[in-house]
Coordinates of C-alpha atoms in Angstrom, one line a residue:
Chain A
M276 CA 71.1 -85.0 96.2
T277 CA 69.2 -84.6 99.7
Y278 CA 69.5 -81.6 101.3
R279 CA 72.2 -82.0 104.7
P280 CA 71.9 -78.5 106.1
K281 CA 74.7 -77.2 108.0
L282 CA 73.8 -76.7 111.4
A283 CA 75.3 -75.1 114.5
V284 CA 74.2 -75.3 118.0
F285 CA 75.0 -72.6 120.4
K286 CA 74.6 -72.0 124.3
F287 CA 73.1 -69.0 126.5
A288 CA 72.4 -68.9 130.3
S289 CA 71.4 -73.0 130.7
C290 CA 72.2 -76.1 132.2
D291 CA 73.3 -78.1 128.6
G292 CA 69.9 -79.8 129.7
C293 CA 68.8 -79.4 126.1
Q294 CA 71.4 -80.0 123.8
L295 CA 71.9 -83.2 125.9
S296 CA 68.6 -84.1 124.3
L297 CA 70.1 -84.0 120.8
L298 CA 72.7 -86.6 122.0
D299 CA 70.1 -88.6 123.8
A300 CA 68.0 -89.2 120.4
E301 CA 69.9 -92.7 121.2
D302 CA 69.3 -95.2 118.4
R303 CA 68.5 -92.1 115.8
L304 CA 71.9 -89.9 116.8
L305 CA 73.6 -91.8 114.0
D306 CA 70.6 -90.9 111.4
V307 CA 70.6 -87.2 113.0
A308 CA 74.1 -87.0 112.4
G309 CA 74.1 -88.6 108.6
A310 CA 71.0 -85.9 108.2
V311 CA 73.0 -82.7 108.8
D312 CA 76.1 -81.3 109.1
I313 CA 77.7 -80.6 112.2
A314 CA 79.5 -77.6 112.0
Y315 CA 79.4 -76.3 115.8
F316 CA 78.2 -78.4 118.6
L317 CA 80.6 -77.8 121.4
E318 CA 79.1 -79.9 123.5
A319 CA 80.0 -82.7 121.2
T320 CA 83.0 -82.1 119.1
S321 CA 85.6 -79.4 119.0
R322 CA 85.4 -79.6 115.6
V323 CA 84.3 -76.1 115.0
V324 CA 83.2 -74.9 111.3
P325 CA 82.9 -71.2 110.5
G326 CA 79.6 -70.0 109.6
P327 CA 77.4 -68.8 108.4
Y328 CA 74.3 -71.4 109.3
D329 CA 71.5 -73.0 107.5
V330 CA 70.6 -74.4 110.6
A331 CA 71.1 -72.6 114.4
L332 CA 69.9 -74.6 117.5
V333 CA 70.1 -71.9 120.4
E334 CA 69.9 -73.5 124.1
G335 CA 69.4 -70.8 127.1
S336 CA 68.3 -67.2 128.0
I337 CA 70.0 -63.7 127.6
T338 CA 71.4 -62.6 131.2
T339 CA 74.4 -60.6 130.0
P340 CA 75.7 -58.0 128.0
H341 CA 77.7 -59.9 126.1
D342 CA 75.2 -62.6 125.1
A343 CA 73.3 -59.7 124.2
E344 CA 75.8 -58.9 121.5
R345 CA 76.1 -62.3 121.0
I346 CA 73.0 -63.8 119.9
R347 CA 72.7 -60.9 117.4
E348 CA 75.7 -62.7 115.6
V349 CA 74.6 -66.0 115.8
R350 CA 70.9 -64.3 114.2
R351 CA 73.5 -62.8 111.8
Q352 CA 75.0 -66.1 110.7
S353 CA 72.1 -68.6 110.5
K354 CA 69.7 -68.7 108.1
F355 CA 67.2 -70.2 110.1
L356 CA 66.9 -70.2 113.7
M357 CA 64.8 -72.5 116.4
T358 CA 65.2 -72.2 119.9
I359 CA 65.1 -75.0 121.9
G360 CA 64.1 -75.2 125.5
A361 CA 62.4 -73.1 128.2
C362 CA 65.3 -71.0 128.6
A363 CA 65.3 -69.9 125.1
T364 CA 61.8 -69.6 124.7
A365 CA 60.6 -67.9 128.1
G366 CA 64.1 -67.0 130.3
G367 CA 63.9 -70.3 132.2
I368 CA 64.2 -70.7 135.8
Q369 CA 66.7 -68.1 136.0
A370 CA 64.0 -65.7 135.1
L371 CA 63.4 -65.6 138.6
R372 CA 65.7 -63.2 139.2
N373 CA 63.3 -60.6 137.4
W374 CA 61.3 -60.2 139.9
A375 CA 64.6 -59.9 143.1
D376 CA 66.7 -57.3 143.2
T377 CA 69.7 -58.7 140.8
S378 CA 72.6 -57.0 142.9
E379 CA 71.6 -58.2 146.1
Y380 CA 72.0 -61.6 144.2
L381 CA 75.4 -60.6 143.3
K382 CA 76.2 -59.0 146.6
V383 CA 75.1 -62.9 148.3
V384 CA 76.9 -65.4 145.4
Y385 CA 80.1 -63.4 144.9
A386 CA 83.3 -62.2 147.0
R387 CA 84.0 -59.4 144.1
P388 CA 80.3 -58.1 142.3
E389 CA 82.2 -55.1 141.1
Y390 CA 83.7 -58.1 138.5
I391 CA 80.3 -59.3 137.4
R392 CA 78.4 -58.0 134.6
T393 CA 75.2 -59.2 134.1
L394 CA 71.5 -58.1 133.0
A395 CA 68.8 -57.3 136.0
T396 CA 66.6 -59.8 133.8
S397 CA 66.7 -63.3 132.1
T398 CA 64.5 -63.2 128.9
A399 CA 63.8 -65.1 126.2
I400 CA 65.7 -65.0 122.7
A401 CA 63.2 -63.8 120.7
D402 CA 62.8 -60.6 122.8
H403 CA 66.0 -59.8 121.4
V404 CA 66.6 -61.5 117.7
P405 CA 63.9 -62.8 115.2
V406 CA 62.9 -66.7 115.7
D407 CA 62.3 -69.0 113.0
F408 CA 60.8 -71.6 115.5
E409 CA 60.6 -72.1 119.2
L410 CA 60.6 -75.6 120.7
R411 CA 59.5 -75.4 124.2
G412 CA 60.0 -78.1 127.3
C413 CA 62.2 -78.4 130.3
P414 CA 63.9 -79.8 128.5
I415 CA 62.9 -80.1 125.5
N416 CA 61.7 -83.5 124.1
H417 CA 64.2 -85.3 122.1
H418 CA 61.6 -87.3 119.8
Q419 CA 60.2 -84.0 118.5
L420 CA 63.8 -82.7 118.6
V421 CA 64.2 -85.3 115.9
E422 CA 61.1 -84.7 114.3
V423 CA 62.0 -80.5 113.7
I424 CA 65.5 -82.2 111.9
A425 CA 63.7 -84.7 109.8
A426 CA 60.8 -81.5 108.6
L427 CA 63.7 -79.4 108.3
V428 CA 65.8 -81.6 105.9
A429 CA 62.1 -83.1 104.2
G430 CA 61.3 -79.3 104.0
R431 CA 57.7 -79.2 105.6
R432 CA 55.9 -78.1 108.1
P433 CA 57.3 -80.1 111.8
R434 CA 54.5 -81.7 113.8
T435 CA 54.8 -80.5 117.5
P436 CA 51.2 -80.2 118.6
G437 CA 49.8 -77.1 120.2
H438 CA 47.5 -79.0 122.6
S439 CA 47.1 -79.0 125.9
V440 CA 48.5 -82.2 128.6
C441 CA 44.9 -83.0 128.8
L442 CA 44.8 -84.3 125.6
D443 CA 47.8 -86.6 126.1
C444 CA 46.5 -87.5 129.5
K445 CA 43.3 -88.6 127.7
R446 CA 45.1 -90.5 125.1
R447 CA 46.9 -92.7 127.6
G448 CA 44.3 -93.1 130.0
T449 CA 45.2 -90.9 132.6
V450 CA 42.5 -90.3 135.4
C451 CA 42.2 -86.5 136.0
I452 CA 43.9 -85.6 139.0
A453 CA 42.9 -82.3 139.2
V454 CA 39.5 -83.7 138.6
A455 CA 39.8 -86.9 140.9
K456 CA 42.0 -85.7 143.8
G457 CA 41.5 -82.1 144.1
T458 CA 45.4 -81.9 142.9
P459 CA 46.4 -78.1 141.4
C460 CA 47.7 -79.4 137.6
L461 CA 48.9 -77.1 135.5
G462 CA 48.2 -79.1 132.5
P463 CA 45.1 -77.7 131.1
V464 CA 46.7 -74.8 130.2
T465 CA 50.5 -76.0 129.4
Q466 CA 51.2 -76.9 126.1
S467 CA 51.9 -80.9 125.3
G468 CA 55.4 -81.9 124.6
C469 CA 56.1 -84.8 127.3
G470 CA 53.6 -86.6 126.8
A471 CA 51.8 -86.2 129.6
I472 CA 54.6 -87.7 132.3
C473 CA 53.5 -86.1 135.6
P474 CA 50.1 -86.8 136.1
A475 CA 50.2 -90.4 135.2
Y476 CA 53.0 -89.8 137.9
D477 CA 50.0 -88.4 140.6
R478 CA 52.1 -85.1 140.0
G479 CA 50.5 -82.4 138.7
C480 CA 52.0 -80.3 135.9
Y481 CA 54.8 -78.3 136.1
G482 CA 54.2 -76.5 133.0
C483 CA 57.6 -77.6 131.4
Y484 CA 56.3 -76.9 128.1
G485 CA 55.0 -73.2 128.4
P486 CA 51.8 -71.6 128.6
V487 CA 49.6 -73.4 125.4
G488 CA 47.9 -71.3 122.6
Q489 CA 44.9 -68.9 124.1
A490 CA 45.7 -70.0 127.8
N491 CA 43.3 -69.2 129.9
V492 CA 45.1 -69.3 133.6
T493 CA 43.3 -66.9 135.4
S494 CA 39.7 -69.0 135.1
L495 CA 42.0 -71.9 136.1
A496 CA 43.8 -70.2 139.0
D497 CA 40.8 -69.0 140.1
H498 CA 39.0 -72.8 140.3
Y499 CA 41.7 -73.9 142.1
V500 CA 41.8 -70.8 144.6
N501 CA 38.4 -71.2 145.4
A502 CA 38.5 -75.2 145.4
G503 CA 41.1 -74.2 148.6
T504 CA 44.6 -73.8 146.8
S505 CA 46.2 -70.8 148.5
P506 CA 47.8 -68.0 146.0
Q507 CA 50.8 -68.5 147.4
Q508 CA 50.7 -72.0 146.3
L509 CA 50.2 -71.4 143.3
V510 CA 52.3 -68.3 142.4
P511 CA 55.3 -70.9 142.8
L512 CA 54.0 -73.0 140.7
L513 CA 53.4 -70.8 137.8
R514 CA 56.8 -69.3 138.4
N515 CA 58.9 -72.9 137.2
F516 CA 60.7 -73.1 134.6
N517 CA 58.2 -71.1 132.2
G518 CA 57.4 -68.7 134.7
Y519 CA 58.3 -65.3 132.8
A520 CA 56.0 -66.9 130.0
P521 CA 53.9 -64.0 129.6
E522 CA 50.3 -65.7 130.3
F523 CA 51.9 -67.4 133.2
R524 CA 53.8 -64.0 134.1
K525 CA 51.0 -62.2 134.1
E526 CA 48.8 -64.8 136.4
S527 CA 51.1 -65.1 139.0
E528 CA 52.1 -61.2 139.4
R529 CA 47.8 -61.2 139.4
L530 CA 47.7 -63.8 142.4
A531 CA 50.8 -62.6 144.0
R532 CA 49.0 -58.9 144.8
Chain B
M104 CA 14.4 -115.7 126.8
P105 CA 12.6 -114.4 130.0
A106 CA 14.1 -112.6 132.6
A107 CA 16.4 -115.1 134.8
F108 CA 18.4 -114.6 138.3
L109 CA 22.6 -115.4 138.7
E110 CA 23.5 -116.2 142.0
K111 CA 25.9 -113.5 143.1
C112 CA 29.1 -116.0 143.7
Q113 CA 27.6 -117.4 140.3
L114 CA 29.4 -114.2 138.4
Q115 CA 32.8 -115.5 137.8
T116 CA 30.9 -118.5 135.7
L117 CA 29.8 -115.4 133.2
F118 CA 33.3 -114.0 133.1
D119 CA 34.9 -117.8 132.3
A120 CA 32.5 -118.7 129.6
L121 CA 33.2 -115.3 128.1
R122 CA 37.3 -115.9 128.1
G123 CA 36.4 -119.3 127.3
D124 CA 35.1 -118.3 123.7
G125 CA 38.0 -116.0 123.2
Y126 CA 36.5 -112.7 124.0
Q127 CA 38.9 -110.0 125.8
V128 CA 36.8 -109.2 128.9
V129 CA 36.9 -105.3 129.7
G130 CA 35.1 -103.7 132.6
P131 CA 34.6 -101.0 135.7
T132 CA 38.3 -101.8 138.1
V133 CA 39.5 -99.3 140.9
S134 CA 42.9 -97.2 139.7
Q135 CA 44.4 -94.0 139.5
D136 CA 41.5 -93.3 142.6
A137 CA 38.7 -93.7 139.9
I138 CA 36.6 -96.3 138.6
V139 CA 37.4 -96.9 134.9
Y140 CA 37.8 -99.6 132.2
D141 CA 40.2 -101.9 131.5
E142 CA 40.4 -105.8 131.5
I143 CA 39.6 -107.7 133.7
R144 CA 39.8 -111.6 134.6
T145 CA 37.4 -112.3 138.1
V146 CA 35.2 -111.0 139.8
D147 CA 37.6 -109.8 142.3
D148 CA 38.4 -106.7 139.6
L149 CA 35.2 -105.1 140.0
P150 CA 35.3 -102.1 142.2
R151 CA 33.2 -104.4 145.3
G152 CA 31.9 -101.8 147.8
W153 CA 33.0 -98.9 146.0
T154 CA 30.8 -96.0 144.7
D155 CA 31.8 -92.5 143.1
V156 CA 30.7 -88.9 143.9
Q157 CA 30.3 -86.4 141.2
E158 CA 29.9 -82.3 140.7
P159 CA 30.8 -80.3 138.4
G160 CA 34.5 -80.3 138.4
K161 CA 34.8 -83.1 141.3
Y162 CA 35.2 -87.1 141.1
R163 CA 35.8 -88.9 144.3
L164 CA 35.9 -92.3 145.0
E165 CA 33.3 -93.3 148.4
R166 CA 33.5 -96.6 150.9
R167 CA 29.6 -98.1 150.4
E168 CA 28.2 -99.8 153.0
D169 CA 27.0 -102.9 151.4
D170 CA 29.5 -105.0 149.1
A171 CA 27.9 -104.2 145.3
L172 CA 29.5 -104.3 142.8
F173 CA 28.1 -102.2 140.3
G174 CA 27.7 -99.9 142.8
Y175 CA 28.7 -96.5 140.8
V176 CA 27.7 -94.5 138.0
V177 CA 30.2 -93.7 135.2
G178 CA 33.9 -92.6 134.9
P179 CA 36.1 -90.7 133.3
H180 CA 36.9 -93.6 130.2
S181 CA 34.1 -94.6 128.1
W182 CA 34.0 -97.3 125.6
K183 CA 35.0 -95.2 122.9
K184 CA 39.1 -96.2 123.6
Y185 CA 38.0 -99.6 122.9
L186 CA 35.5 -99.0 119.6
F187 CA 37.8 -96.2 118.7
P188 CA 41.3 -96.4 119.6
P189 CA 43.0 -93.0 120.6
L190 CA 46.1 -93.5 118.1
T191 CA 45.9 -95.7 114.7
T192 CA 48.0 -96.0 112.2
V193 CA 45.7 -95.8 109.1
A194 CA 48.3 -96.2 106.0
A195 CA 52.1 -96.8 105.7
A196 CA 54.3 -96.0 102.4
D197 CA 57.9 -97.3 101.8
R198 CA 60.0 -95.8 99.2
T199 CA 61.7 -98.2 97.2
D200 CA 63.6 -98.6 93.7
A201 CA 60.5 -98.4 91.7
G202 CA 58.3 -96.4 93.7
W203 CA 56.6 -95.6 96.8
A204 CA 54.5 -99.0 97.9
M205 CA 51.5 -98.4 99.5
S206 CA 50.5 -100.7 102.5
T207 CA 47.9 -100.9 105.1
P208 CA 48.7 -102.2 108.4
A209 CA 46.6 -105.3 108.8
A210 CA 46.2 -105.1 112.7
A211 CA 44.5 -107.4 114.5
V212 CA 40.7 -107.0 115.5
P213 CA 40.7 -107.4 119.3
R214 CA 37.3 -109.3 120.4
Y215 CA 35.5 -107.4 123.4
A216 CA 33.3 -108.6 126.0
F217 CA 32.2 -105.2 127.2
V218 CA 30.8 -105.8 131.2
G219 CA 29.1 -102.8 132.6
V220 CA 28.0 -100.4 130.0
R221 CA 25.5 -98.2 131.4
A222 CA 22.1 -97.2 129.3
C223 CA 23.4 -93.5 128.6
E224 CA 27.0 -95.8 127.1
L225 CA 24.7 -97.5 125.1
A226 CA 23.1 -94.9 123.8
A227 CA 26.7 -93.1 123.0
I228 CA 27.6 -96.5 120.9
R229 CA 25.1 -96.2 118.8
V230 CA 25.5 -92.7 118.5
Q231 CA 28.9 -93.5 117.4
D232 CA 27.5 -96.4 115.0
R233 CA 25.3 -93.6 113.0
V234 CA 28.5 -92.0 112.7
F235 CA 30.9 -94.5 111.9
L236 CA 28.8 -97.3 110.0
E237 CA 25.6 -95.5 109.3
G238 CA 26.0 -92.4 106.7
P239 CA 28.0 -92.2 103.2
Y240 CA 31.4 -93.5 104.7
V241 CA 32.0 -96.5 106.8
D242 CA 35.2 -96.5 109.4
P243 CA 36.6 -100.1 108.9
I244 CA 38.7 -99.8 111.8
Y245 CA 35.1 -99.4 113.7
K246 CA 33.2 -101.4 111.9
A247 CA 36.1 -104.8 112.6
R248 CA 35.5 -104.0 116.3
R249 CA 32.1 -103.1 117.0
E250 CA 31.3 -106.3 115.1
A251 CA 33.5 -108.4 117.3
T252 CA 32.3 -106.7 120.9
L253 CA 29.6 -107.9 123.0
I254 CA 28.4 -106.1 125.3
V255 CA 26.8 -107.1 128.7
A256 CA 24.7 -104.3 129.9
V257 CA 24.5 -103.0 133.7
N258 CA 21.4 -100.9 135.1
C259 CA 22.1 -97.9 137.3
T260 CA 20.4 -98.0 140.4
Q261 CA 21.7 -94.4 141.5
A262 CA 22.5 -91.1 139.8
A263 CA 25.4 -89.4 140.1
A264 CA 24.4 -85.4 140.3
T265 CA 25.9 -85.3 137.2
C266 CA 23.6 -87.4 135.5
F267 CA 21.0 -86.3 132.9
C268 CA 19.6 -89.3 131.4
T269 CA 16.4 -89.1 131.5
S270 CA 16.2 -85.7 129.8
M271 CA 18.1 -86.9 126.9
N272 CA 15.9 -90.1 126.8
T273 CA 18.8 -92.2 127.2
G274 CA 18.4 -94.2 130.6
P275 CA 18.8 -95.0 132.9
R276 CA 16.6 -98.6 132.3
C277 CA 18.6 -100.9 129.4
T278 CA 16.8 -101.3 126.6
A279 CA 17.8 -102.1 123.5
G280 CA 21.6 -102.4 121.9
F281 CA 22.8 -105.1 124.6
D282 CA 23.5 -109.0 124.4
L283 CA 22.8 -109.3 128.0
A284 CA 21.6 -106.5 130.9
L285 CA 22.4 -107.7 134.5
T286 CA 20.2 -105.7 137.2
E287 CA 22.4 -106.2 140.6
L288 CA 20.1 -107.1 144.0
P289 CA 21.9 -107.6 146.8
A290 CA 21.8 -111.5 146.0
G291 CA 22.3 -111.6 142.7
F292 CA 21.3 -110.4 139.2
I293 CA 18.6 -110.4 137.1
V294 CA 19.7 -111.3 133.5
E295 CA 17.9 -110.5 130.6
A296 CA 19.3 -111.1 127.1
G297 CA 18.8 -108.8 124.1
S298 CA 20.0 -110.6 121.0
D299 CA 20.2 -114.4 120.1
R300 CA 23.9 -114.1 121.1
G301 CA 22.6 -113.4 124.6
T302 CA 20.6 -116.2 124.6
A303 CA 23.0 -118.5 123.7
L304 CA 25.2 -117.1 126.4
A305 CA 22.2 -117.2 129.0
A306 CA 21.9 -120.4 128.0
R307 CA 25.3 -121.5 129.5
L308 CA 24.8 -119.9 132.6
P309 CA 23.7 -121.3 136.6
L310 CA 20.4 -119.6 135.8
R311 CA 17.7 -119.8 138.1
E312 CA 13.9 -118.5 136.6
A313 CA 13.5 -115.3 138.5
G314 CA 10.8 -115.2 141.1
E315 CA 8.3 -112.2 141.3
Q316 CA 9.7 -110.7 144.3
D317 CA 13.2 -110.8 142.4
L318 CA 11.7 -108.8 139.4
A319 CA 9.3 -106.2 141.9
Q320 CA 12.8 -105.7 143.6
A321 CA 14.4 -105.2 140.3
D322 CA 12.4 -102.6 139.1
E323 CA 12.0 -100.9 142.6
V324 CA 16.3 -100.6 142.4
R325 CA 15.9 -99.2 139.1
E326 CA 13.4 -96.8 140.0
R327 CA 15.8 -95.7 142.6
A328 CA 18.3 -94.3 139.9
V329 CA 15.6 -92.5 138.2
N330 CA 14.1 -90.5 141.1
D331 CA 18.5 -90.2 142.1
I332 CA 18.4 -87.9 138.8
Q333 CA 17.9 -84.3 139.6
R334 CA 19.5 -82.5 136.7
R335 CA 17.6 -81.5 133.9
M336 CA 18.1 -80.4 130.2
N337 CA 15.2 -78.4 128.7
T338 CA 15.7 -80.2 125.2
D339 CA 12.4 -79.0 123.7
G340 CA 13.2 -77.2 120.4
I341 CA 17.1 -76.7 121.5
R342 CA 18.2 -77.1 117.9
D343 CA 16.6 -73.3 116.7
L344 CA 16.8 -71.9 120.6
L345 CA 20.9 -73.3 119.8
L346 CA 21.4 -71.9 116.5
G347 CA 19.1 -69.1 116.4
N348 CA 21.2 -67.4 119.4
L349 CA 25.1 -67.4 117.7
E350 CA 25.8 -64.2 119.4
H351 CA 23.8 -64.6 122.6
P352 CA 26.3 -62.4 124.9
R353 CA 26.3 -66.2 127.7
W354 CA 29.2 -67.3 124.7
N355 CA 31.5 -64.1 125.6
E356 CA 30.8 -64.8 129.6
L357 CA 31.6 -68.7 128.8
A358 CA 34.7 -67.4 127.2
T359 CA 36.0 -66.0 130.8
R360 CA 35.8 -69.6 132.0
C361 CA 36.2 -72.1 129.5
L362 CA 40.1 -73.4 129.0
S363 CA 39.6 -75.2 125.9
C364 CA 41.7 -77.9 127.5
T365 CA 39.6 -80.6 125.4
N366 CA 38.8 -82.3 128.5
C367 CA 35.5 -82.5 127.6
T368 CA 35.5 -83.5 124.1
M369 CA 37.6 -86.8 125.0
V370 CA 35.8 -87.8 128.2
C371 CA 32.7 -87.5 125.8
P372 CA 31.6 -91.6 124.6
T373 CA 30.6 -89.9 121.3
C374 CA 33.1 -87.2 120.6
F375 CA 34.6 -88.4 117.4
C376 CA 37.0 -85.5 116.0
T377 CA 40.5 -86.8 115.0
S378 CA 43.3 -85.5 113.2
V379 CA 45.3 -87.6 110.0
T380 CA 49.6 -86.9 109.8
E381 CA 51.8 -88.2 108.0
V382 CA 55.2 -89.3 110.2
S383 CA 58.3 -90.1 108.7
D384 CA 61.6 -90.7 109.8
L385 CA 64.4 -89.0 109.2
Q386 CA 65.7 -90.2 105.7
G387 CA 62.0 -89.9 104.4
D388 CA 62.1 -93.7 103.1
H389 CA 59.4 -94.8 105.8
V390 CA 55.7 -93.1 106.0
E391 CA 53.2 -93.7 108.0
R392 CA 49.4 -91.9 108.2
Q393 CA 48.6 -91.6 111.9
R394 CA 45.3 -91.0 112.8
H395 CA 44.7 -89.6 116.1
W396 CA 41.9 -88.2 118.8
D397 CA 41.5 -84.4 118.3
S398 CA 39.3 -81.9 119.4
C399 CA 37.8 -78.8 118.1
F400 CA 38.6 -77.1 121.1
N401 CA 42.9 -77.0 119.7
L402 CA 43.7 -74.2 118.0
D403 CA 45.2 -76.0 115.2
F404 CA 41.9 -77.8 114.6
S405 CA 40.6 -75.0 112.4
Y406 CA 43.7 -74.2 110.5
M407 CA 42.5 -74.3 106.9
N408 CA 44.7 -72.6 104.2
G409 CA 45.2 -68.6 105.2
G410 CA 44.4 -69.1 109.0
L411 CA 42.3 -70.7 112.1
V412 CA 38.6 -70.2 111.3
R413 CA 37.9 -70.7 115.2
N414 CA 40.7 -68.7 116.8
N415 CA 39.5 -68.0 120.6
V416 CA 37.9 -70.0 123.2
R417 CA 34.1 -68.6 122.7
S418 CA 34.2 -69.5 119.0
R419 CA 35.4 -72.7 119.9
Y420 CA 32.9 -73.1 122.6
R421 CA 30.2 -72.5 120.8
Q422 CA 31.0 -75.0 117.9
W423 CA 31.8 -77.7 120.6
L424 CA 27.7 -77.1 121.9
T425 CA 26.1 -76.1 119.1
H426 CA 27.3 -79.0 117.2
K427 CA 26.4 -81.0 120.2
L428 CA 23.0 -80.4 120.7
A429 CA 21.6 -78.7 117.7
S430 CA 23.4 -79.7 114.2
W431 CA 24.5 -82.6 115.1
I432 CA 20.7 -83.6 114.6
D433 CA 21.3 -82.2 111.3
Q434 CA 24.1 -84.2 110.2
F435 CA 23.5 -87.9 112.2
G436 CA 19.4 -87.8 112.8
S437 CA 19.8 -86.9 117.0
S438 CA 21.7 -85.6 119.6
G439 CA 24.8 -86.0 120.2
C440 CA 24.3 -85.7 123.6
V441 CA 23.2 -89.0 125.5
G442 CA 23.4 -87.4 129.2
C443 CA 25.9 -89.4 130.8
G444 CA 27.3 -86.2 132.6
R445 CA 31.4 -87.0 132.2
C446 CA 32.0 -83.4 130.3
I447 CA 30.7 -81.6 133.6
T448 CA 32.5 -83.9 136.0
W449 CA 35.8 -84.0 134.1
C450 CA 36.1 -80.5 133.2
P451 CA 38.5 -78.8 135.4
V452 CA 36.6 -75.9 136.0
G453 CA 33.3 -77.1 135.9
I454 CA 31.7 -76.0 132.9
D455 CA 28.1 -77.6 133.4
L456 CA 26.5 -78.0 129.8
T457 CA 23.1 -77.9 131.2
E458 CA 23.3 -74.9 132.5
E459 CA 25.0 -73.1 129.9
V460 CA 21.6 -73.9 128.1
A461 CA 19.2 -73.2 130.5
A462 CA 21.2 -69.7 130.6
I463 CA 21.2 -69.3 127.2
R464 CA 17.1 -69.8 126.9
E465 CA 16.1 -67.5 129.9
T466 CA 17.3 -64.1 127.2
A467 CA 17.2 -66.4 124.3
S468 CA 16.5 -64.0 121.4

């Protein structure tokens, strides 16, 4: 009989977009549902099967003391823990709080901030528990998610390339907008996964899939600054969905100084 | 066939003849703020009145003062995307009751007519011919496409600041490897045939004999391209120079600038590295073996049992440059570089290999 892993999907601080990517698998959704036993997935079904689970997909970042505790329980219940999306792998857009005063935010947003228990930071799941596999993206690419599930079922290594966005631009024939138009684009230091969508529509890469392995962000930033982009423009570009990923964080902090 | 003359207003007859023979005509056209290679149907698709201005890490289109159709140099694309496609399915397998049924997908072979191939690009196709056709393993995909392709070359009449074909002995004059070669003059084209197929094609065009004045003018505009070339690479003993300086400090310095983003290898008209991966459906009943462009700048590319062989930017850049300019000679009998300058222009941070070689030479051990 084919191995049918018992799957759970957990949400932490996030927008739910990555979980929706699974439901967005459209023509392959029924195949996915057949290949795995969906035991816990509140976004899709109220049926809850208690743990332990073979595979846990974890969306979202850790922003509260309660979640910092809950992720440890998820880890205890899961044989294979995979984080999905930029919140889970790098802290997400909400990691902007890491450069701000959280207590000030609380005062502005909540009438009674004393009722709110939150951490001063938004951090990646891997900062709290060991993670077996990270699927990057904001949101994740559902083709990649199906690929990873297929690999888990088959017991093989997932095919989620680690190369830069540039390679995908070249494969699809997109002319480099950094070179031909002088648009600051994070493509050369960003991991592929989206299929290089933005440059094909004349927008620089926003770095949704986070830094590529051994990313040389400093060289790229220096080049853009020398070509006329101000550091003030590059800081928010680096502090997007993956702003707290170490390579982007380090460079934005250098530029902000 | 002696050199002949085609009036500019008659160029469409060439396209019509090619299309009439069942060729898909691909050539230069303006798209995405660059001159790219794509399907072209009429003379109006050509980049009339446009030129390219290039420098390390920078490319811009500019208006020319005249209506030249081929008044540019080389752009971000190269012909390898047609002869050696970025993604191909090389095999497939389906699970049946009797076991796996293996198959080779029968891909239709397109018949391309390339229009506007430059001398450095003819040299690049020649380099890839050596790689794919003349070694112990012939690549059937490349072979079928290459044999079906007709080439109309165009001589350069200007050079970009990134060009250095004269250093690599590959141009700017088209001397071999084409069916027809054109030299653009204000009133028309000098047409030369380089093959029997080209001669037969030329016989169907409304050509007139080229006059002495036309030929002299063609020599003059071609000479302009030679004189335009400012960039040089000293290739004297380059193999031993690079392979004898693998620990040169310049490689460390390069690693601080190189992004390892793969752009240079993707735009290079001779780089040919690929990866092959098996892609299955969720049930594992249908599997395809896909070959796609890959690059020595990718971390995973040097993954072998136990880990990464080239686990830093320094070793990956060094691998690329020493292969391109040095060990390529041992492997294929020529340099892997044709001096087109694409890797210089399209490097997002403008790394210039001619400068790197010069720096290593200056303080070589």
